[in-house]
Coordinates of C-alpha atoms in Angstrom, one line a residue:
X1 CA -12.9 22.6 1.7
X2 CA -11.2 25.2 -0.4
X3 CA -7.7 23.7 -1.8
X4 CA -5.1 26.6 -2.1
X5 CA -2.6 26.8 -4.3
X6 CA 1.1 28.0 -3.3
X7 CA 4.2 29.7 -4.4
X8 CA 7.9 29.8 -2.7
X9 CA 6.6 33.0 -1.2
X10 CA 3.5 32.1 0.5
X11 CA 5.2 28.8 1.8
X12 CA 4.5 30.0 5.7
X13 CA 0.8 29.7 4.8
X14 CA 1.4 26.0 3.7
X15 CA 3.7 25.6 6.7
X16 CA 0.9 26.7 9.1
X17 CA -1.5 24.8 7.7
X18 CA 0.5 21.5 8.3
X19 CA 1.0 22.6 11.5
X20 CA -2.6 22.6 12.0
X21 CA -3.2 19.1 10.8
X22 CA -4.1 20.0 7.4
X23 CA -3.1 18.1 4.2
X24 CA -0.8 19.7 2.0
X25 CA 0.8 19.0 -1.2
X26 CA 4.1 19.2 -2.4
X27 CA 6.9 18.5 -5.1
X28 CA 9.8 16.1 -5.2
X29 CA 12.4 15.7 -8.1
X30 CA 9.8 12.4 -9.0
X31 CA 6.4 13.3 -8.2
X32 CA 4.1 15.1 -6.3
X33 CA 3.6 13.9 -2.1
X34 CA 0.6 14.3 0.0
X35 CA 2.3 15.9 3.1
X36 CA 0.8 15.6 6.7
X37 CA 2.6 16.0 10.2
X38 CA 4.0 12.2 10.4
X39 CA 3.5 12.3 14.6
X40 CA 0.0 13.5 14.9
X41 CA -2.1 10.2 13.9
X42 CA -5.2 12.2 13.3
X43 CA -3.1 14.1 10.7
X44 CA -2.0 11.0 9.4
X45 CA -5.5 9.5 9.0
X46 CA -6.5 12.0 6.8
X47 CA -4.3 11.0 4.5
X48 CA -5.7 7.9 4.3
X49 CA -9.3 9.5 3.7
X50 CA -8.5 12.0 1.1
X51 CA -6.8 8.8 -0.8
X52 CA -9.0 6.2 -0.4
X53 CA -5.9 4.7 0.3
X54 CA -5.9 1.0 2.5
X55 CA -4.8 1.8 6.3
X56 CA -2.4 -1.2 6.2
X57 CA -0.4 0.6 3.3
X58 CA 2.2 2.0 4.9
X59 CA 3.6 5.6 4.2
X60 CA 7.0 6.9 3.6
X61 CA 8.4 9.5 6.2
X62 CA 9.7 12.8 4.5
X63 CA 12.9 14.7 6.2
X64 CA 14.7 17.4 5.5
X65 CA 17.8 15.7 6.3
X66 CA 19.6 12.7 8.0
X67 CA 19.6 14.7 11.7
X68 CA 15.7 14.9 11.3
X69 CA 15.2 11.4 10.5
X70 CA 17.9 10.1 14.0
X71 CA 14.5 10.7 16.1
X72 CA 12.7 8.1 15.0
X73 CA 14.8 5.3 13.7
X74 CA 15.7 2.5 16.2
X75 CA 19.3 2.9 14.8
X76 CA 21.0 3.5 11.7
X77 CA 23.8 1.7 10.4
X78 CA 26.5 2.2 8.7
X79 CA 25.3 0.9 5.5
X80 CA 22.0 3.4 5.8
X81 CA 24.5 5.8 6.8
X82 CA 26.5 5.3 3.4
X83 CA 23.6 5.2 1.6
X84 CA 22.7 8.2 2.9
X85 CA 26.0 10.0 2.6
X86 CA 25.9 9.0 -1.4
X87 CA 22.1 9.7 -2.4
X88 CA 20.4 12.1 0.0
X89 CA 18.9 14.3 -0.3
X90 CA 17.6 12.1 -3.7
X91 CA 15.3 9.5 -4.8
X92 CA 16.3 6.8 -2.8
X93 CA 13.6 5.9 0.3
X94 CA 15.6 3.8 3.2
X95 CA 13.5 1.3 5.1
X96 CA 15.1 0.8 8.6
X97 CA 13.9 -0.4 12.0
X98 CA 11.3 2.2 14.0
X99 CA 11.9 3.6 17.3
X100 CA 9.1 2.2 19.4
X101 CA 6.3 4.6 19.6
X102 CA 8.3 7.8 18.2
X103 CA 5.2 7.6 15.4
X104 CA 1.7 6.7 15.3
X105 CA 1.2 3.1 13.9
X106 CA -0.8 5.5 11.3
X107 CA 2.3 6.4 9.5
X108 CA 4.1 2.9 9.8
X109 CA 1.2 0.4 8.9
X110 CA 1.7 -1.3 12.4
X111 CA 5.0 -2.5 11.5
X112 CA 8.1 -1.9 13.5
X113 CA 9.6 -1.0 10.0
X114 CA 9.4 2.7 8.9
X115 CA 10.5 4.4 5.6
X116 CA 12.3 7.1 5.3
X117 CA 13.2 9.9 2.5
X118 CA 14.6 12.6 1.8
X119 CA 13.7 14.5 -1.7
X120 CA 16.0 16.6 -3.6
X121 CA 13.8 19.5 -3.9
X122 CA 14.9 22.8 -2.8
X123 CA 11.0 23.9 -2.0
X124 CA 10.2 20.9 -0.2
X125 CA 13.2 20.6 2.0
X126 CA 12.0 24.4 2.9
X127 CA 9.0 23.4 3.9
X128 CA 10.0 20.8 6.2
X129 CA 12.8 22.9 7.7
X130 CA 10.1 25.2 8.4
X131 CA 7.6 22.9 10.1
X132 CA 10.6 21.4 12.4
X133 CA 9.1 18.0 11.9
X134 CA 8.8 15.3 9.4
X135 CA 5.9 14.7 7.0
X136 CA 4.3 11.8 5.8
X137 CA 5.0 11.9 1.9
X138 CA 2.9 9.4 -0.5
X139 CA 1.8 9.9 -3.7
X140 CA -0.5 12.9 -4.0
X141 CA -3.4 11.1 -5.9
X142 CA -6.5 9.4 -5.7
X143 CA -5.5 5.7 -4.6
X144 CA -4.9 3.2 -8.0
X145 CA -4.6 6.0 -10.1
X146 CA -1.4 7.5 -11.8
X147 CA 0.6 9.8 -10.0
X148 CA 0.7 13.1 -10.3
X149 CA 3.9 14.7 -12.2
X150 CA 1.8 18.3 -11.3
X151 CA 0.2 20.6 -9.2
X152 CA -2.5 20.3 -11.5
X153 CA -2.7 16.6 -11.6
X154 CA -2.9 16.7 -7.8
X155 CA -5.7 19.7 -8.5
X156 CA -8.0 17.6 -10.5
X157 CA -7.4 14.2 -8.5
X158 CA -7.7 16.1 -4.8
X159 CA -9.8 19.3 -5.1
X160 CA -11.5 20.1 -2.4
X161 CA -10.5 17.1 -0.4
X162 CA -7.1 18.8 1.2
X163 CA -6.0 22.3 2.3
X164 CA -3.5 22.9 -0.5
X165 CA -1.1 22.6 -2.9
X166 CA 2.7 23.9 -3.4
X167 CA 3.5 24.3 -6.9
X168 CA 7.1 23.7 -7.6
X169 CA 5.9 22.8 -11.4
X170 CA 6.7 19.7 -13.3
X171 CA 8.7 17.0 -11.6
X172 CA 12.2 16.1 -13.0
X173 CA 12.3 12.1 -12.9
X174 CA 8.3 11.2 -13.2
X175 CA 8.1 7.7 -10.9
X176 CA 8.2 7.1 -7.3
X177 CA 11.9 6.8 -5.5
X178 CA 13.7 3.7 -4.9
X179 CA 13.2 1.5 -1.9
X180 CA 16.1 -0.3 0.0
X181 CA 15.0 -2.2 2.8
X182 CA 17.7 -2.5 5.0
X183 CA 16.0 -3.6 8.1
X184 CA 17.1 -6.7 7.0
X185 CA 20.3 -8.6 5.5
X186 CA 21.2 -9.0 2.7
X187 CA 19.6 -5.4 1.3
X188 CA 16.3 -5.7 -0.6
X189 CA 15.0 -3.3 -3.1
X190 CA 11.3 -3.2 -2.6
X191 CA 10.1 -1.0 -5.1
X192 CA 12.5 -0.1 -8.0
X193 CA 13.3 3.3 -9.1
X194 CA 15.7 5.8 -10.8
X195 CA 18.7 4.7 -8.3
X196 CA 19.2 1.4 -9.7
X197 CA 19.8 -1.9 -7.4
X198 CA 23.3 -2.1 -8.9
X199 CA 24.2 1.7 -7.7
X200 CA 23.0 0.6 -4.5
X201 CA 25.2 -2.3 -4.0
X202 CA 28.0 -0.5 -5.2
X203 CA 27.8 1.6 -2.5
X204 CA 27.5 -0.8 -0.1
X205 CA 29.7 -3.0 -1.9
X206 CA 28.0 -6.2 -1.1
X207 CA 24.9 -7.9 -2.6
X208 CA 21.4 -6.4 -2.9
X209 CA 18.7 -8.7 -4.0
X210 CA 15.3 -7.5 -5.8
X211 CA 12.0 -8.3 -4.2
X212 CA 9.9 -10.1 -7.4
X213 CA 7.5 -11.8 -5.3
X214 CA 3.6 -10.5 -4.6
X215 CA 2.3 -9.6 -1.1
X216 CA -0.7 -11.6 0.1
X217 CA -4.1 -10.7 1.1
X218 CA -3.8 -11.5 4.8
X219 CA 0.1 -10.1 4.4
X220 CA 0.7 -6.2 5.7
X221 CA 3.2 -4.8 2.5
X222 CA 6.6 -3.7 3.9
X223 CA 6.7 -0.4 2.1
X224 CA 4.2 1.4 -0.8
X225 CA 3.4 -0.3 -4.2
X226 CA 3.7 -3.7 -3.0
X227 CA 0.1 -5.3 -2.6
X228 CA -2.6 -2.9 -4.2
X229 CA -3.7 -2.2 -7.7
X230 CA -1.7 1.3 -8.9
X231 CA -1.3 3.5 -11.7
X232 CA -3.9 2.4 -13.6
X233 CA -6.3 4.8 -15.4
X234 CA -9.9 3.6 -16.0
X235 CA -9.3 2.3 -19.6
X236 CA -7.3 -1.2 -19.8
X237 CA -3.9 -0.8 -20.4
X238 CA -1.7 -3.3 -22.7
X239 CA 2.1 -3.7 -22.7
X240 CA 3.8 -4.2 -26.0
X241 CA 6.5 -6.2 -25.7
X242 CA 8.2 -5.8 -28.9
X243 CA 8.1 -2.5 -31.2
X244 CA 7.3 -4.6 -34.8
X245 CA 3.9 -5.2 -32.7
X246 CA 2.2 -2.3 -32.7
X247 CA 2.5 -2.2 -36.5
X248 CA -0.4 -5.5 -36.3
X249 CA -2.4 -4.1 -33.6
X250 CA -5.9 -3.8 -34.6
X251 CA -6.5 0.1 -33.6
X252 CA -9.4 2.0 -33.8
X253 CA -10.8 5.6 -32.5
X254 CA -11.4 3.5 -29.2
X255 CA -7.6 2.8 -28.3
X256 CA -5.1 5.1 -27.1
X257 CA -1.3 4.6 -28.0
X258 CA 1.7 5.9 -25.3
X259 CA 5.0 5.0 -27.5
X260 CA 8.6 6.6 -28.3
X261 CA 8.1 9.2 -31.0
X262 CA 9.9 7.2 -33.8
X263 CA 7.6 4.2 -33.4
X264 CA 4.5 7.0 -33.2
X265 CA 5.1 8.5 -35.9
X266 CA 3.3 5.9 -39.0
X267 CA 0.8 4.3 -36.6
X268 CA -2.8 4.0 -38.2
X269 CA -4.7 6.1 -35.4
X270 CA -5.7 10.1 -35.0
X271 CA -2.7 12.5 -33.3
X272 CA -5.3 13.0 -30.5
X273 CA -4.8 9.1 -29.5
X274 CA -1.0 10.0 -29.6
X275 CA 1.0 10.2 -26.5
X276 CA 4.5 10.7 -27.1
X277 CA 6.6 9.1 -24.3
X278 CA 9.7 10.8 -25.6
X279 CA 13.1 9.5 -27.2
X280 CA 14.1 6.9 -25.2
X281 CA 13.9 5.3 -21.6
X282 CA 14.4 8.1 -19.9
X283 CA 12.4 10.6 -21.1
X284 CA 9.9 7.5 -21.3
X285 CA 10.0 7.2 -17.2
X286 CA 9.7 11.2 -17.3
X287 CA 6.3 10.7 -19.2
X288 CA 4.7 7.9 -18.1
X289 CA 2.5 8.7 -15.6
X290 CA 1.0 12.1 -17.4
X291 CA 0.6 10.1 -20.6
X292 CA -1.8 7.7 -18.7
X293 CA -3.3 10.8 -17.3
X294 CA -4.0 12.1 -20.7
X295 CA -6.1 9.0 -21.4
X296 CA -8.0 8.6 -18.5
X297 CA -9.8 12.0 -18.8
X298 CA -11.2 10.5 -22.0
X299 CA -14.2 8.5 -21.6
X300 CA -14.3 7.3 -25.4
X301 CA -10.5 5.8 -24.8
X302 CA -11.6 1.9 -24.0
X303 CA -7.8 0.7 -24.5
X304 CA -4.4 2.1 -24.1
X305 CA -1.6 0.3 -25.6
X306 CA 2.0 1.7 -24.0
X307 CA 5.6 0.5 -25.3
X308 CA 7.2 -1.5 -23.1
X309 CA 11.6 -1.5 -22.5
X310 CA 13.8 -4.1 -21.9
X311 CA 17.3 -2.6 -21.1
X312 CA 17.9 -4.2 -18.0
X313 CA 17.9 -2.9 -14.6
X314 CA 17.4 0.8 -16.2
X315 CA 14.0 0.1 -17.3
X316 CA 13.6 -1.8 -13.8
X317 CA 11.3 1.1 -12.4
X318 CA 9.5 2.3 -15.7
X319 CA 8.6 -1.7 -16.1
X320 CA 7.3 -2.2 -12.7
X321 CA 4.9 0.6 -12.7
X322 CA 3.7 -0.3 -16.2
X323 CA 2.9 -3.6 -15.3
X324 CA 1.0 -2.4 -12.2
X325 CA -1.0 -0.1 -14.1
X326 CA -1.8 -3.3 -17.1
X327 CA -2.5 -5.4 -14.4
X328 CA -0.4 -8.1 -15.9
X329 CA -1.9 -7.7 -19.7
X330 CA 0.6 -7.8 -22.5
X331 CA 0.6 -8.2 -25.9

């Protein structure tokens, strides 16, 4: 299969193409999604396919706006409604209570649960409007890998497996949206992200707890991110807890380094096995997934040691998708 690659102006071709059943790419302000018509379950499968992604993995429904999402939510109340009022269209993915058979148990994981967003990116909400219907929107990657921040990152880890590609360029936030689950009370944030769990329950102005635990074998996960192995590259990554560490670290032309660009700067090891994650945390979450890229299209990199943050519930998301792609391993 040929995998085109789009700009604003050829956005009908991408519309048709979804229209069709075909997979097609697109931006969000955090990364890249793997768009397919959310209510045609063979479309939906596909998804799965060109992923290698676990069917029991539920997906996030993409809208172009609240009246697009009434259709197939069993309700929403006035909490989502808030929520929605404050942060949409934005990174912030609602989890609420499906409308019984309005989608294919395809796009919800078999779960009467569905989760919906709606991304602030002009090009995207374009595309949607377009279509007339929403699209199923995960990460537009090869399943366990980093996501892509890129049309070209989707390119290399997609080619030839789906029908295209809009290029809106380089994503503005770099990790996945925030996920409130309020199917159930109090709120829980399911998978952290820019919006922060204390934003959230300002807005609501009542408590929202964090989900810390892990999701069982035998246990369907609730929303993306929860159960499976993610982000990793093919080398082993290693969080560094504290900064003075990575002054004893025993490097060598076999270990990669992803750090702030102060702490970079006087480490023992070639430029080339440099990846600057910026200035600070945020321009660290911006970077984090394209430095891990850099790495894993070099065989000879055996070991990739990345700088981790403690600041709270700001470095909630960047933390959480770290220790996914370590697996745990810190140093």
């Amino acid at each position: 299969m040929e995998t085109k690659i789009f700009k604003w102006e050829q956005l009908d071709e991408a519309v048709s193409l979804l229209r069709e059943g075909e997979l097609v790419a697109f931006p969000t302000e955090t990364v890249y999604g793997l768009g397919a018509l959310a209510t045609r379950d063979d479309s939906v499968k596909k998804v799965y396919a060109a992923k290698g992604r676990p069917s029991d993995n539920p997906l996030i429904v993409t809208v172009a706006d609240e009246a697009m999402m009434r259709p197939y939510a069993k309700e929403v109340p006035e909490r989502a409604e808030k929520l929605i009022k404050h942060f949409w269209p934005g990174p912030l993915t609602i989890l609420l209570l499906a409308k019984e058979g309005a989608l294919p148990e395809s796009a919800t994981g078999g779960l009467p649960t569905v989760a919906f967003r709606c991304p602030d990116d002009q090009l995207t909400h374009d595309l949607i409007a377009k279509l007339g219907y929403p699209i199923v929107g995960p990460s537009a990657n090869t399943s366990t890998k980093p996501s892509p921040t890129t049309a070209q990152h989707v390119y290399h880890d997609l080619k030839g497996k789906i029908a295209g590609i809009v290029d809106g360029g380089e994503t503005e936030v770099g990790l996945e949206s925030t996920i409130v689950d309020l199917s159930v009370n109090p709120a829980v944030v399911l998978r952290p992200g820019k919006i922060t769990p204390e934003e959230i329950s300002q807005v609501l102005g009542e408590e929202v707890l964090i989900n810390r635990g892990q999701v069982s074998d035998k246990d369907v996960p609730k929303a993306p991110g929860m159960k499976y192995r993610h982000y990793a590259p093919s080398a082993q990554v290693y969080v560094v807890d504290q900064a003075e560490t990575f002054a004893k670290l025993d490097l060598d032309v076999s270990c990669g380094v992803m750090a702030t660009s102060d702490l970079l700067e006087n480490l023992p090891v070639p430029e080339e096995n440099k990846f600057n994650l910026g200035k600070n945390l945020t321009e660290a979450d911006h970077n984090l997934f394209a430095g891990l890229r850099y790495f894993d299209d070099r065989p000879e990199i055996k070991s990739i040691y990345v700088e981790g943050f403690d600041q709270g519930e700001e470095s909630l998301a960047y933390m959480n998708r770290l220790n996914k792609a370590a697996g745990g391993h810190h140093v």
